[in-house]
Short mmCIF file of C-alpha atoms in Angstrom, two decimals:
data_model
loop_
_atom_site.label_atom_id
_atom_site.label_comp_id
_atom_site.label_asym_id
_atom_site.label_seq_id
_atom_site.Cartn_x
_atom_site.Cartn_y
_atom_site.Cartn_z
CA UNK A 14 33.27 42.18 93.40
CA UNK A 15 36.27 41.08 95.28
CA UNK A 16 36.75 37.32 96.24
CA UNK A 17 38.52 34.77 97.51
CA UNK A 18 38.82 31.28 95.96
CA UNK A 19 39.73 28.28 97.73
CA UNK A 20 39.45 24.77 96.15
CA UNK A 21 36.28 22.92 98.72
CA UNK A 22 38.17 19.92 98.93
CA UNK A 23 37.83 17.44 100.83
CA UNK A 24 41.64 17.37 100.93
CA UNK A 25 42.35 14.25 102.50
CA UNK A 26 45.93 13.23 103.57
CA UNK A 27 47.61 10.29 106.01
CA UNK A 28 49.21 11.49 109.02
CA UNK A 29 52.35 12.57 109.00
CA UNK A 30 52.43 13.79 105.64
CA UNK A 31 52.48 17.43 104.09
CA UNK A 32 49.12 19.53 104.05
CA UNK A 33 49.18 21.99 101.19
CA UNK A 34 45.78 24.42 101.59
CA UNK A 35 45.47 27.06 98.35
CA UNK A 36 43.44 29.96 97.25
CA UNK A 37 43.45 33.15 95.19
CA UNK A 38 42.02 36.79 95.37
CA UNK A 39 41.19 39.17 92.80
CA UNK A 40 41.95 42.80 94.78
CA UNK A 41 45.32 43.54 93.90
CA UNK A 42 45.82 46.04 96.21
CA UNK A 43 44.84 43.68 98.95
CA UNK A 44 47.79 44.17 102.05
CA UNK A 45 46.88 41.48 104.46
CA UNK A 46 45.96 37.69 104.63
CA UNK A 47 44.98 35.78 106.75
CA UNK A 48 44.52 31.41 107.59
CA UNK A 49 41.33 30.53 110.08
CA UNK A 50 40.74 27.08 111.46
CA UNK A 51 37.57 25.96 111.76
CA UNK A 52 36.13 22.98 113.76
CA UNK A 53 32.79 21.75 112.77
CA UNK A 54 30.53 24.26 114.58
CA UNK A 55 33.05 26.28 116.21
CA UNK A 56 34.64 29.79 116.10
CA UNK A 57 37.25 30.36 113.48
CA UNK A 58 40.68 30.06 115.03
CA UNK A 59 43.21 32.26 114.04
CA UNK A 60 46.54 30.23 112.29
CA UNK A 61 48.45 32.51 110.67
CA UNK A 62 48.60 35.83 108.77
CA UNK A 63 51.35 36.63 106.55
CA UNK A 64 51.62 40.90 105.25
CA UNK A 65 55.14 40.64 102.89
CA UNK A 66 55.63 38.29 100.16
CA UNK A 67 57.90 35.22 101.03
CA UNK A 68 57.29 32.39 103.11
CA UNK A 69 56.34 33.01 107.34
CA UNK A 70 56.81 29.88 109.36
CA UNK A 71 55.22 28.90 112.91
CA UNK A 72 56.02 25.70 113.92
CA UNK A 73 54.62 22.97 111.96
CA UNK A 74 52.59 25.53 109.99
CA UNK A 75 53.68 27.54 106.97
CA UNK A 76 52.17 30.51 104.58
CA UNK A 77 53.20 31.95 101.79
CA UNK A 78 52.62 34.91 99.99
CA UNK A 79 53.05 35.99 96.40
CA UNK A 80 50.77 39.05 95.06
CA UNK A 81 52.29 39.08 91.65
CA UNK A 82 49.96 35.80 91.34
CA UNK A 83 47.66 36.66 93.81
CA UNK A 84 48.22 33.64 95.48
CA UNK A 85 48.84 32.70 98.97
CA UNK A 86 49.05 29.04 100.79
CA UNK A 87 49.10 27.28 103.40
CA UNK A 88 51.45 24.49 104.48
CA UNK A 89 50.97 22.08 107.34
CA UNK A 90 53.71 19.99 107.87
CA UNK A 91 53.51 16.44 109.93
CA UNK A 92 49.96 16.45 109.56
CA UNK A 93 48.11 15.28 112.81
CA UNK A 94 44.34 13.79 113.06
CA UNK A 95 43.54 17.03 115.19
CA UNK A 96 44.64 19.19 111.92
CA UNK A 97 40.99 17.73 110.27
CA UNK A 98 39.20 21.02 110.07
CA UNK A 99 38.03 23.55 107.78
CA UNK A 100 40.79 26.05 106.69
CA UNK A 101 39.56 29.49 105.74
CA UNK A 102 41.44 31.70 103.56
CA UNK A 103 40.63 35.79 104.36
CA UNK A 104 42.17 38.93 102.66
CA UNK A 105 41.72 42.01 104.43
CA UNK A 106 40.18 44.84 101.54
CA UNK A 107 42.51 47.56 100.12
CA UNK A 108 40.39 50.27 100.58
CA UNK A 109 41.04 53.22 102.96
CA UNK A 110 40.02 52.61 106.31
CA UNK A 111 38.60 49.04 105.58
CA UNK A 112 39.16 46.76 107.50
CA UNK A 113 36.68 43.89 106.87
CA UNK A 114 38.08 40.72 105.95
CA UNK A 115 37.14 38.40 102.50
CA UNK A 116 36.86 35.28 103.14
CA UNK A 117 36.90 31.73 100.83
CA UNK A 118 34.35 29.70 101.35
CA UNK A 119 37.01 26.87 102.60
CA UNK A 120 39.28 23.61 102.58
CA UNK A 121 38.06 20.85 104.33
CA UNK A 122 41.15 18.70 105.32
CA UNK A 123 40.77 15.23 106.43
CA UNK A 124 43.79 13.63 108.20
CA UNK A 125 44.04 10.07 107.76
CA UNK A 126 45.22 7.79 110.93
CA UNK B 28 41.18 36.81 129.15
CA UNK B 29 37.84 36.31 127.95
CA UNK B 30 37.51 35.59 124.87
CA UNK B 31 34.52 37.24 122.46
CA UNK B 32 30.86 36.00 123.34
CA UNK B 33 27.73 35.89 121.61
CA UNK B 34 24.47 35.19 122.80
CA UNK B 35 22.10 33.48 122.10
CA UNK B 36 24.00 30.23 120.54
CA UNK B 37 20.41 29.34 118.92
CA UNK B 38 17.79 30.96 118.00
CA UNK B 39 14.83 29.91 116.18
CA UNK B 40 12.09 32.10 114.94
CA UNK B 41 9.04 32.39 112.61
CA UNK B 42 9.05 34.72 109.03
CA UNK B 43 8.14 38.04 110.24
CA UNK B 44 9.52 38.20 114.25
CA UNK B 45 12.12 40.31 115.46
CA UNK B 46 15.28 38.47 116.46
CA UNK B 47 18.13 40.62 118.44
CA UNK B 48 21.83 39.06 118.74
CA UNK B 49 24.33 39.83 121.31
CA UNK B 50 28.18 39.94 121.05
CA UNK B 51 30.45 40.69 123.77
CA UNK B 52 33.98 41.51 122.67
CA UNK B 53 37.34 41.25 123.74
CA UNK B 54 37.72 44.00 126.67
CA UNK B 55 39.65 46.79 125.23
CA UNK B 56 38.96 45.84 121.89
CA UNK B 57 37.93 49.01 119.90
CA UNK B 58 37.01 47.96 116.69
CA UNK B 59 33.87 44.90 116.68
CA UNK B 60 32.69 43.50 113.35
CA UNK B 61 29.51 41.76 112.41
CA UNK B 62 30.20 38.52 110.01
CA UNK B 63 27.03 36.39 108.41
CA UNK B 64 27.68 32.71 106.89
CA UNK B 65 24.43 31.70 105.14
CA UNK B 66 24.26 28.01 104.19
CA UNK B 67 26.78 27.07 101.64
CA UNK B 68 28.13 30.58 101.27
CA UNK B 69 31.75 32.12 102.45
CA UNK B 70 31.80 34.07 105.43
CA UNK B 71 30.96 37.46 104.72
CA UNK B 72 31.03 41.25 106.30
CA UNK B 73 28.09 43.04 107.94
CA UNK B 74 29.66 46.02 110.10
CA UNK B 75 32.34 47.47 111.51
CA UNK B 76 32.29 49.59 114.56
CA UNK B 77 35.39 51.58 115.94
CA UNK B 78 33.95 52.11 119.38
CA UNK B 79 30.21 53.48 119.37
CA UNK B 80 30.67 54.91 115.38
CA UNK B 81 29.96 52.45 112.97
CA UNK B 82 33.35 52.99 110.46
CA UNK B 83 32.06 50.65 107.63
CA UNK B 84 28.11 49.52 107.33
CA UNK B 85 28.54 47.98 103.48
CA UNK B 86 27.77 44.70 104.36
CA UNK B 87 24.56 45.26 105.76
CA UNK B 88 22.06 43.65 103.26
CA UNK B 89 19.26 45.82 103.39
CA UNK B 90 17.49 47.96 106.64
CA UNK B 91 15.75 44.71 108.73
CA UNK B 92 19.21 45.01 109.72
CA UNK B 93 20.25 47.54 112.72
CA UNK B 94 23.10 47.24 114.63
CA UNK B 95 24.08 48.99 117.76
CA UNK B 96 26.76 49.47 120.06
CA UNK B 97 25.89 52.02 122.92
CA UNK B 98 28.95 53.06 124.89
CA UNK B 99 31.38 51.47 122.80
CA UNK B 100 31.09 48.36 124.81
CA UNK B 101 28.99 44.97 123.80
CA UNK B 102 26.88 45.59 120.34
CA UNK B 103 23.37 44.24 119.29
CA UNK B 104 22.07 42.96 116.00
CA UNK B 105 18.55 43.51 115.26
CA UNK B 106 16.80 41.86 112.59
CA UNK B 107 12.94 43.06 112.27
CA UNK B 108 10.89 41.57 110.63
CA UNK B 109 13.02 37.88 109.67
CA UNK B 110 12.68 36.47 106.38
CA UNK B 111 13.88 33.28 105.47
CA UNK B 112 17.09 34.12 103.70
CA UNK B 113 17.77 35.25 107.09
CA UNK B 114 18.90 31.85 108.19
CA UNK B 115 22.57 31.58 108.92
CA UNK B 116 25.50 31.70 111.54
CA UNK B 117 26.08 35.40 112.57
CA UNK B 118 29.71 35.96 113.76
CA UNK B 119 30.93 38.66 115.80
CA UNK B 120 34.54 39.25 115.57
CA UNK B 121 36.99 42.46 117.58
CA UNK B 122 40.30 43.67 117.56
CA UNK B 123 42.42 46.46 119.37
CA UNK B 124 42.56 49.64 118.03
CA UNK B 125 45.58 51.24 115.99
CA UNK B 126 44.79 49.16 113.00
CA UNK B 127 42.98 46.46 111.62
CA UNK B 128 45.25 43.84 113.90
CA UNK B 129 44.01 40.22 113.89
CA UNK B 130 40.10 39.70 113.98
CA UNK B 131 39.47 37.18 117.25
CA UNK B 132 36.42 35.84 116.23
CA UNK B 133 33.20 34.49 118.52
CA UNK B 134 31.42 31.29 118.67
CA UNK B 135 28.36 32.75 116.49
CA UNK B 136 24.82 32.85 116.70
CA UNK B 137 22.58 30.08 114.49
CA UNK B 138 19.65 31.51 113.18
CA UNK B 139 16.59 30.08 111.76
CA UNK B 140 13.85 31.78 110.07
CA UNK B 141 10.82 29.34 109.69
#
């Protein structure tokens, strides 16, 4: 069974301060990963998606990659209120022709006026 | 550009009734994806169509489930009859073709199965 672990949280941090979102898969052949936002009762919201180990930057957002761990994060610099959301961590399957998505069950990140 | 649509944004029905879910995708998105998010649980994968074929049904939890999508256009979800374990947010999600690309996802339909 692949998954996708992500710590539930809440992760609560003041404003202005560095968000740091986790979470782990198991399919090692996994190619493609992906951060969703998610407002309370909304669509997730595309953030990021990173393919190639390293870090990929986009403004005050930040993911990195590293499949020898199986690992991949999310950093969210300068926090702002409007960053409170649910953070969803998806890998995309290895398998030929797949192209459905794993996802965590999610970080809920509070950010603290 | 529109984004992906889903209708209805409710839906509440008793153990037994047929429920059928609407999603509208991106225009000129190929590929369109069924998601389910049961309460407490991740996110997870019902269907993938590329166009009017169905590429990848192994999400589909058992066959109350039929999904559709005549003409490669909008696709339908079809649950008959509802059980209870039904109850969830259903998600449609579609990208271009060429690749699995980044999944734009819709606002979801909330089900409940009384």
């Amino acid at each position: 069974q692949k998954e996708v672990e992500q710590n539930s949280g809440p992760l609560s941090v003041p404003e202005g301060a560095i968000a740091s979102l986790n979470c782990t898969y198991s399919d090692r052949g996994s190619q493609s990963f992906f951060w969703y936002r998610q407002y309370s009762g909304k669509s997730p919201e595309l953030i990021m998606f990173i393919y190639s180990n390293g870090d990929k930057e986009d403004g005050r957002f930040t993911a990195q990659l590293n499949k020898a761990s199986q690992y991949v994060s999310l950093l969210i610099r300068d926090s702002q209120p409007s960053d409170s959301a649910t953070y969803l961590c998806a890998v995309r399957n290895s398998g030929a022709g797949s192209y459905q998505l794993t996802f965590g069950k999610g970080t809920k990140l509070s950010v603290i006026p | 550009e529109a984004g992906v649509t889903q209708f209805p944004s409710h839906s509440v029905i008793e153990k037994g009734q047929t429920v059928t879910l609407r999603c509208d995708p991106i225009s000129g998105h190929d590929n369109l994806y069924w998601y389910r998010r049961v309460m407490g649980k991740e996110i997870k994968f019902l269907l993938h169509f590329v166009k009017e074929s169905k590429q990848d049904e192994s999400g589909m939890p058992n066959n109350r489930f039929l999904a559709e999508r005549t003409g490669g256009t909008y696709s339908t979800l079809k649950v008959q009859p509802a059980e209870l374990e039904d109850s969830g947010v259903y998600f449609c999600a579609s990208s271009q073709g060429d690749g699995p690309e980044t999944q734009y996802f819709g606002p979801g339909t909330r089900l409940l199965v009384l």
